[in-house]
CSV table of C-alpha atoms in Angstrom, one decimal:
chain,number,residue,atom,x,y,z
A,1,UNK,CA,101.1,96.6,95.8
A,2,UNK,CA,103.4,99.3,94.6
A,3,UNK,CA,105.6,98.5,91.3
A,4,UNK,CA,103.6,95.3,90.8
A,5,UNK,CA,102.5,95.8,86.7
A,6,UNK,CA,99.1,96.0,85.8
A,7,UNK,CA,97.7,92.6,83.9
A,8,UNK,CA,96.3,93.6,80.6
A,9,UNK,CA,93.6,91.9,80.8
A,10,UNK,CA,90.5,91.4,82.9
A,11,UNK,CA,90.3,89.2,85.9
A,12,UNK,CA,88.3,88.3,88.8
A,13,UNK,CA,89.3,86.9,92.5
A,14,UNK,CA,89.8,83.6,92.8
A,15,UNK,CA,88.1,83.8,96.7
A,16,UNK,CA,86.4,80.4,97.7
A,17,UNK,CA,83.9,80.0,100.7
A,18,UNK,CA,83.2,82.0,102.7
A,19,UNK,CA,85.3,85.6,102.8
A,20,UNK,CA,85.5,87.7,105.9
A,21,UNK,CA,86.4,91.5,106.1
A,22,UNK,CA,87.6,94.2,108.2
A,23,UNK,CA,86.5,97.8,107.6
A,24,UNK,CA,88.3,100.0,110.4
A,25,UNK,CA,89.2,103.3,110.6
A,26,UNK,CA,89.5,106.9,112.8
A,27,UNK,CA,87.9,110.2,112.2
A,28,UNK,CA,90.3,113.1,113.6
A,29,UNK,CA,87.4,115.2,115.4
A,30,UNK,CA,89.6,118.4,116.4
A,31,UNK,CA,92.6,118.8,113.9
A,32,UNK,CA,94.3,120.6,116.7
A,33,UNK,CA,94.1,117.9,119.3
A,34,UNK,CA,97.4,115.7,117.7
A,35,UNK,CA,98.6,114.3,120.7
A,36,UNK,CA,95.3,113.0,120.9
A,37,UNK,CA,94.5,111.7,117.3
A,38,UNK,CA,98.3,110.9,116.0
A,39,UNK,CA,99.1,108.0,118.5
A,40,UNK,CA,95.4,106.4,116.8
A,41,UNK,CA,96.8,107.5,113.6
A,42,UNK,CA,99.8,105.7,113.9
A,43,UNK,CA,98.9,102.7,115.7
A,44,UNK,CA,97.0,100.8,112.8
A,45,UNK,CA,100.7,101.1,110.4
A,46,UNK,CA,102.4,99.6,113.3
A,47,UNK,CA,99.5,96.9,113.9
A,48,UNK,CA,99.8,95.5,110.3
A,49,UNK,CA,103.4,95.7,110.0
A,50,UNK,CA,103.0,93.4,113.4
A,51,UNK,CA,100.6,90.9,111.2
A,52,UNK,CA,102.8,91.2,108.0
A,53,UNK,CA,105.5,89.9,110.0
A,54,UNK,CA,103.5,86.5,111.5
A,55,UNK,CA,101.1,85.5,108.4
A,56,UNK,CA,99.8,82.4,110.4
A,57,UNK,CA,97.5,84.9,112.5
A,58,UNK,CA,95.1,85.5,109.5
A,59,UNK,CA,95.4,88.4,107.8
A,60,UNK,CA,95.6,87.9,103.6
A,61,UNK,CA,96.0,91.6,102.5
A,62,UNK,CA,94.9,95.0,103.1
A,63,UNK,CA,94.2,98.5,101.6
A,64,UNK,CA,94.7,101.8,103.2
A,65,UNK,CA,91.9,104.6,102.1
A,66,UNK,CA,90.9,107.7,102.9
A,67,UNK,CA,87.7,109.1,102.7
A,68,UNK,CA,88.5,112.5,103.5
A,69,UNK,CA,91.1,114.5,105.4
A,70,UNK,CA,89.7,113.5,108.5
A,71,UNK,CA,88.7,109.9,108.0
A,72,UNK,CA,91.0,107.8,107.4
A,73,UNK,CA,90.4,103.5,107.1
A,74,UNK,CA,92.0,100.3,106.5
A,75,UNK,CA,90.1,97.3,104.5
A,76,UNK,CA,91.6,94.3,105.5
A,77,UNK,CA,91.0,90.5,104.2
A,78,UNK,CA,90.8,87.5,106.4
A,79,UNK,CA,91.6,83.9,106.7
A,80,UNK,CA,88.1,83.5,108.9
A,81,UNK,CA,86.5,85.4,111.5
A,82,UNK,CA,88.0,83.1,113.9
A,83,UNK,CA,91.9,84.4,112.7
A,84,UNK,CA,90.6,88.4,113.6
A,85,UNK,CA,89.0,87.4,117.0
A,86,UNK,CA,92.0,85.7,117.9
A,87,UNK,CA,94.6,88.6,116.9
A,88,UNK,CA,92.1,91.2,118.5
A,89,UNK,CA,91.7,89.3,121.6
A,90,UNK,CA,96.0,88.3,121.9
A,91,UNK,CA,97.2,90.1,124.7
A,92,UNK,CA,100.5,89.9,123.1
A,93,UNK,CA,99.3,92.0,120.4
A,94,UNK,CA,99.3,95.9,120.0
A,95,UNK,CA,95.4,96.0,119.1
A,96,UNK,CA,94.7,94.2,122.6
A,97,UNK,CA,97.3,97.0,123.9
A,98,UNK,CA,95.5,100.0,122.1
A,99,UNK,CA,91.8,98.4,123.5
A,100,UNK,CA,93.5,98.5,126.6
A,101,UNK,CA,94.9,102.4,126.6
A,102,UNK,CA,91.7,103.9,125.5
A,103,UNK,CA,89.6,101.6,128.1
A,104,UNK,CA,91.6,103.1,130.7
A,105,UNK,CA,91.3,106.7,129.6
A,106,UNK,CA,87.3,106.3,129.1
A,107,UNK,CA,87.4,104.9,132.9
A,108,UNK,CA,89.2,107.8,133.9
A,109,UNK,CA,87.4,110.3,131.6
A,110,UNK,CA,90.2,111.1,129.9
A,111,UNK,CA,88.2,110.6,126.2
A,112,UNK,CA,86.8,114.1,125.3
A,113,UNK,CA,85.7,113.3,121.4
A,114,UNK,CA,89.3,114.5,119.4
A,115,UNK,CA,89.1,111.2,117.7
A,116,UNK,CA,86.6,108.9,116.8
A,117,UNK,CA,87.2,105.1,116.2
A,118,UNK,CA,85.0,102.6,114.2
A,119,UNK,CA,85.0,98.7,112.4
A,120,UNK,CA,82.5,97.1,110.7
A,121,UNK,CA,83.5,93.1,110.0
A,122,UNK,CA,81.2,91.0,107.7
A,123,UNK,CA,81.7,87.4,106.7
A,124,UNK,CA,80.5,87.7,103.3
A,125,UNK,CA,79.2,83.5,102.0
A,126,UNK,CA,80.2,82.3,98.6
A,127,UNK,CA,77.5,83.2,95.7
A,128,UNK,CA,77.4,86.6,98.0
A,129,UNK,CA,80.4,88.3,96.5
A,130,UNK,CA,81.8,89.0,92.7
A,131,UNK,CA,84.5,91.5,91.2
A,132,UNK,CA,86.4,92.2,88.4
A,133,UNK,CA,89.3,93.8,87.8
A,134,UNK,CA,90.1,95.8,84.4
A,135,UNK,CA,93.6,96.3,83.5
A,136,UNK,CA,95.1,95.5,87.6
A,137,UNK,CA,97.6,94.6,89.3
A,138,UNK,CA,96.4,92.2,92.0
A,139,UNK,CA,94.5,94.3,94.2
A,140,UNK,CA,91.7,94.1,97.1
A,141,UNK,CA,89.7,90.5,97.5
A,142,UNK,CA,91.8,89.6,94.8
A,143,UNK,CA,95.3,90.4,96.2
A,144,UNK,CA,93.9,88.1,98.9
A,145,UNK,CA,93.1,85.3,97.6
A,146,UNK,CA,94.5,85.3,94.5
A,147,UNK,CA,92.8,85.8,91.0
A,148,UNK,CA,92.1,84.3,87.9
A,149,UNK,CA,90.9,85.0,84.2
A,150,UNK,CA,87.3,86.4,84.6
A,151,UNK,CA,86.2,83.6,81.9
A,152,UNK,CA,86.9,81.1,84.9
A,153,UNK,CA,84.0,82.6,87.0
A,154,UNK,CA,81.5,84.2,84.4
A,155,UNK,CA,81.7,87.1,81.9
A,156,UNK,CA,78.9,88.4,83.5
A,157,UNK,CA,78.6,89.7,87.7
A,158,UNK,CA,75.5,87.3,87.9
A,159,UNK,CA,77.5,84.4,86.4
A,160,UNK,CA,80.3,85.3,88.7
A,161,UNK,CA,77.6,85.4,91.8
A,162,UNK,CA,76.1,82.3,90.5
A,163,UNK,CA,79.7,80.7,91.1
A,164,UNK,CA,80.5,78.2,93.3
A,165,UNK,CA,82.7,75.6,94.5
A,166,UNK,CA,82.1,72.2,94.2
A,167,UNK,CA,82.9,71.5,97.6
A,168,UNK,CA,79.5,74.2,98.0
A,169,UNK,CA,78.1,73.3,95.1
A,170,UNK,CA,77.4,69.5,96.8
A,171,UNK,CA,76.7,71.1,100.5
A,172,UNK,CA,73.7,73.2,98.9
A,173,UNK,CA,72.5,70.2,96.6
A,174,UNK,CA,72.5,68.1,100.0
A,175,UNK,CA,70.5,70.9,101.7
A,176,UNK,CA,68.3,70.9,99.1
A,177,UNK,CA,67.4,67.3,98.8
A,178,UNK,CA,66.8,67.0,103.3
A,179,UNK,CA,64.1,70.3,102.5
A,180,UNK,CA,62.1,68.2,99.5
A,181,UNK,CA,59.4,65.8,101.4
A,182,UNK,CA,57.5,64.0,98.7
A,183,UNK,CA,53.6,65.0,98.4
A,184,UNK,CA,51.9,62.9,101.4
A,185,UNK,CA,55.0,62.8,103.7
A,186,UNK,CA,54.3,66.5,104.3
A,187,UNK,CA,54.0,66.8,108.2
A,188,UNK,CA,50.9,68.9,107.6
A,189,UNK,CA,49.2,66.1,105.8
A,190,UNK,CA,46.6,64.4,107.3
């Protein structure tokens, strides 16, 4: 977030359940082929600016990277995999629009390689993540959901892995007393 002040101290995200995210991103193939590669370019500015302006359809932040000057991606938090397939699949939206322009040009073999696209989307379970966050404003998983003082969740990235809520904590202490059969009870017993 620009102008927001660091926090001089050291935090961690205060994410609970399950946490899904969005890698997705272009690779400009031919640097001369811009009326190819700039409408991509500037179509994923204008698709969060769309989700910025309705926050009910899921998306919690986002971070624009680069990973060099041809790639460029976006890595973008989610209420639940169920909020992203519903804005991807909304044909009132301008990714459904976008989908729908480059379908028609690989149908008509218009797509000759200037630009590549890609996404990779993981829903990541609680105990499966952990950060920290030295001397930051809000940023990432934590400008998502929120964060708290890293004491909270555990000094150390096993303690914070080891974390979990007690909604989770019971719904794994359930699972694990239905897997226990007492010695005897065993189906393989005879």
């Amino acid at each position: 977030m620009p102008g927001t002040n660091a926090t001089a101290t050291r935090t961690t995200a205060a994410a609970e359940g399950d946490v899904t995210v969005l890698l997705i991103g272009m690779r400009i193939n031919h640097f001369w082929a811009v009326h190819h590669w700039l409408p991509v370019f500037l179509a994923m500015p204008r698709m969060l600016r769309e989700l910025a302006k309705d926050p009910e359809r899921g998306l919690l932040n986002h971070v624009l990277l680069t990973a060099s000057p041809r790639t460029y991606y976006v890595v973008q938090y989610w209420e639940s995999k169920e909020k992203l397939y519903e804005y991807a699949h909304s044909p009132d939206m301008s990714h459904h629009r976008a989908w729908a322009v480059i379908n028609r040009k690989e149908r008509k073999g218009q797509v000759r390689g200037h630009v590549g696209l890609w996404h990779e989307a993981y829903v990541v379970p609680e105990g499966s993540y952990e950060s920290i966050y030295a001397d930051m404003p809000p940023f990432g998983l934590a400008a998502a959901h929120g964060q708290v003082p890293l004491e909270r969740r555990g000094k150390r990235a096993r303690d914070r892995f080891a974390y979990r809520t007690r909604k989770a904590a019971g719904a794994a202490e359930a699972r694990t007393e239905k897997s226990v059969v007492a010695p005897g009870n065993a189906p393989d017993e005879g």
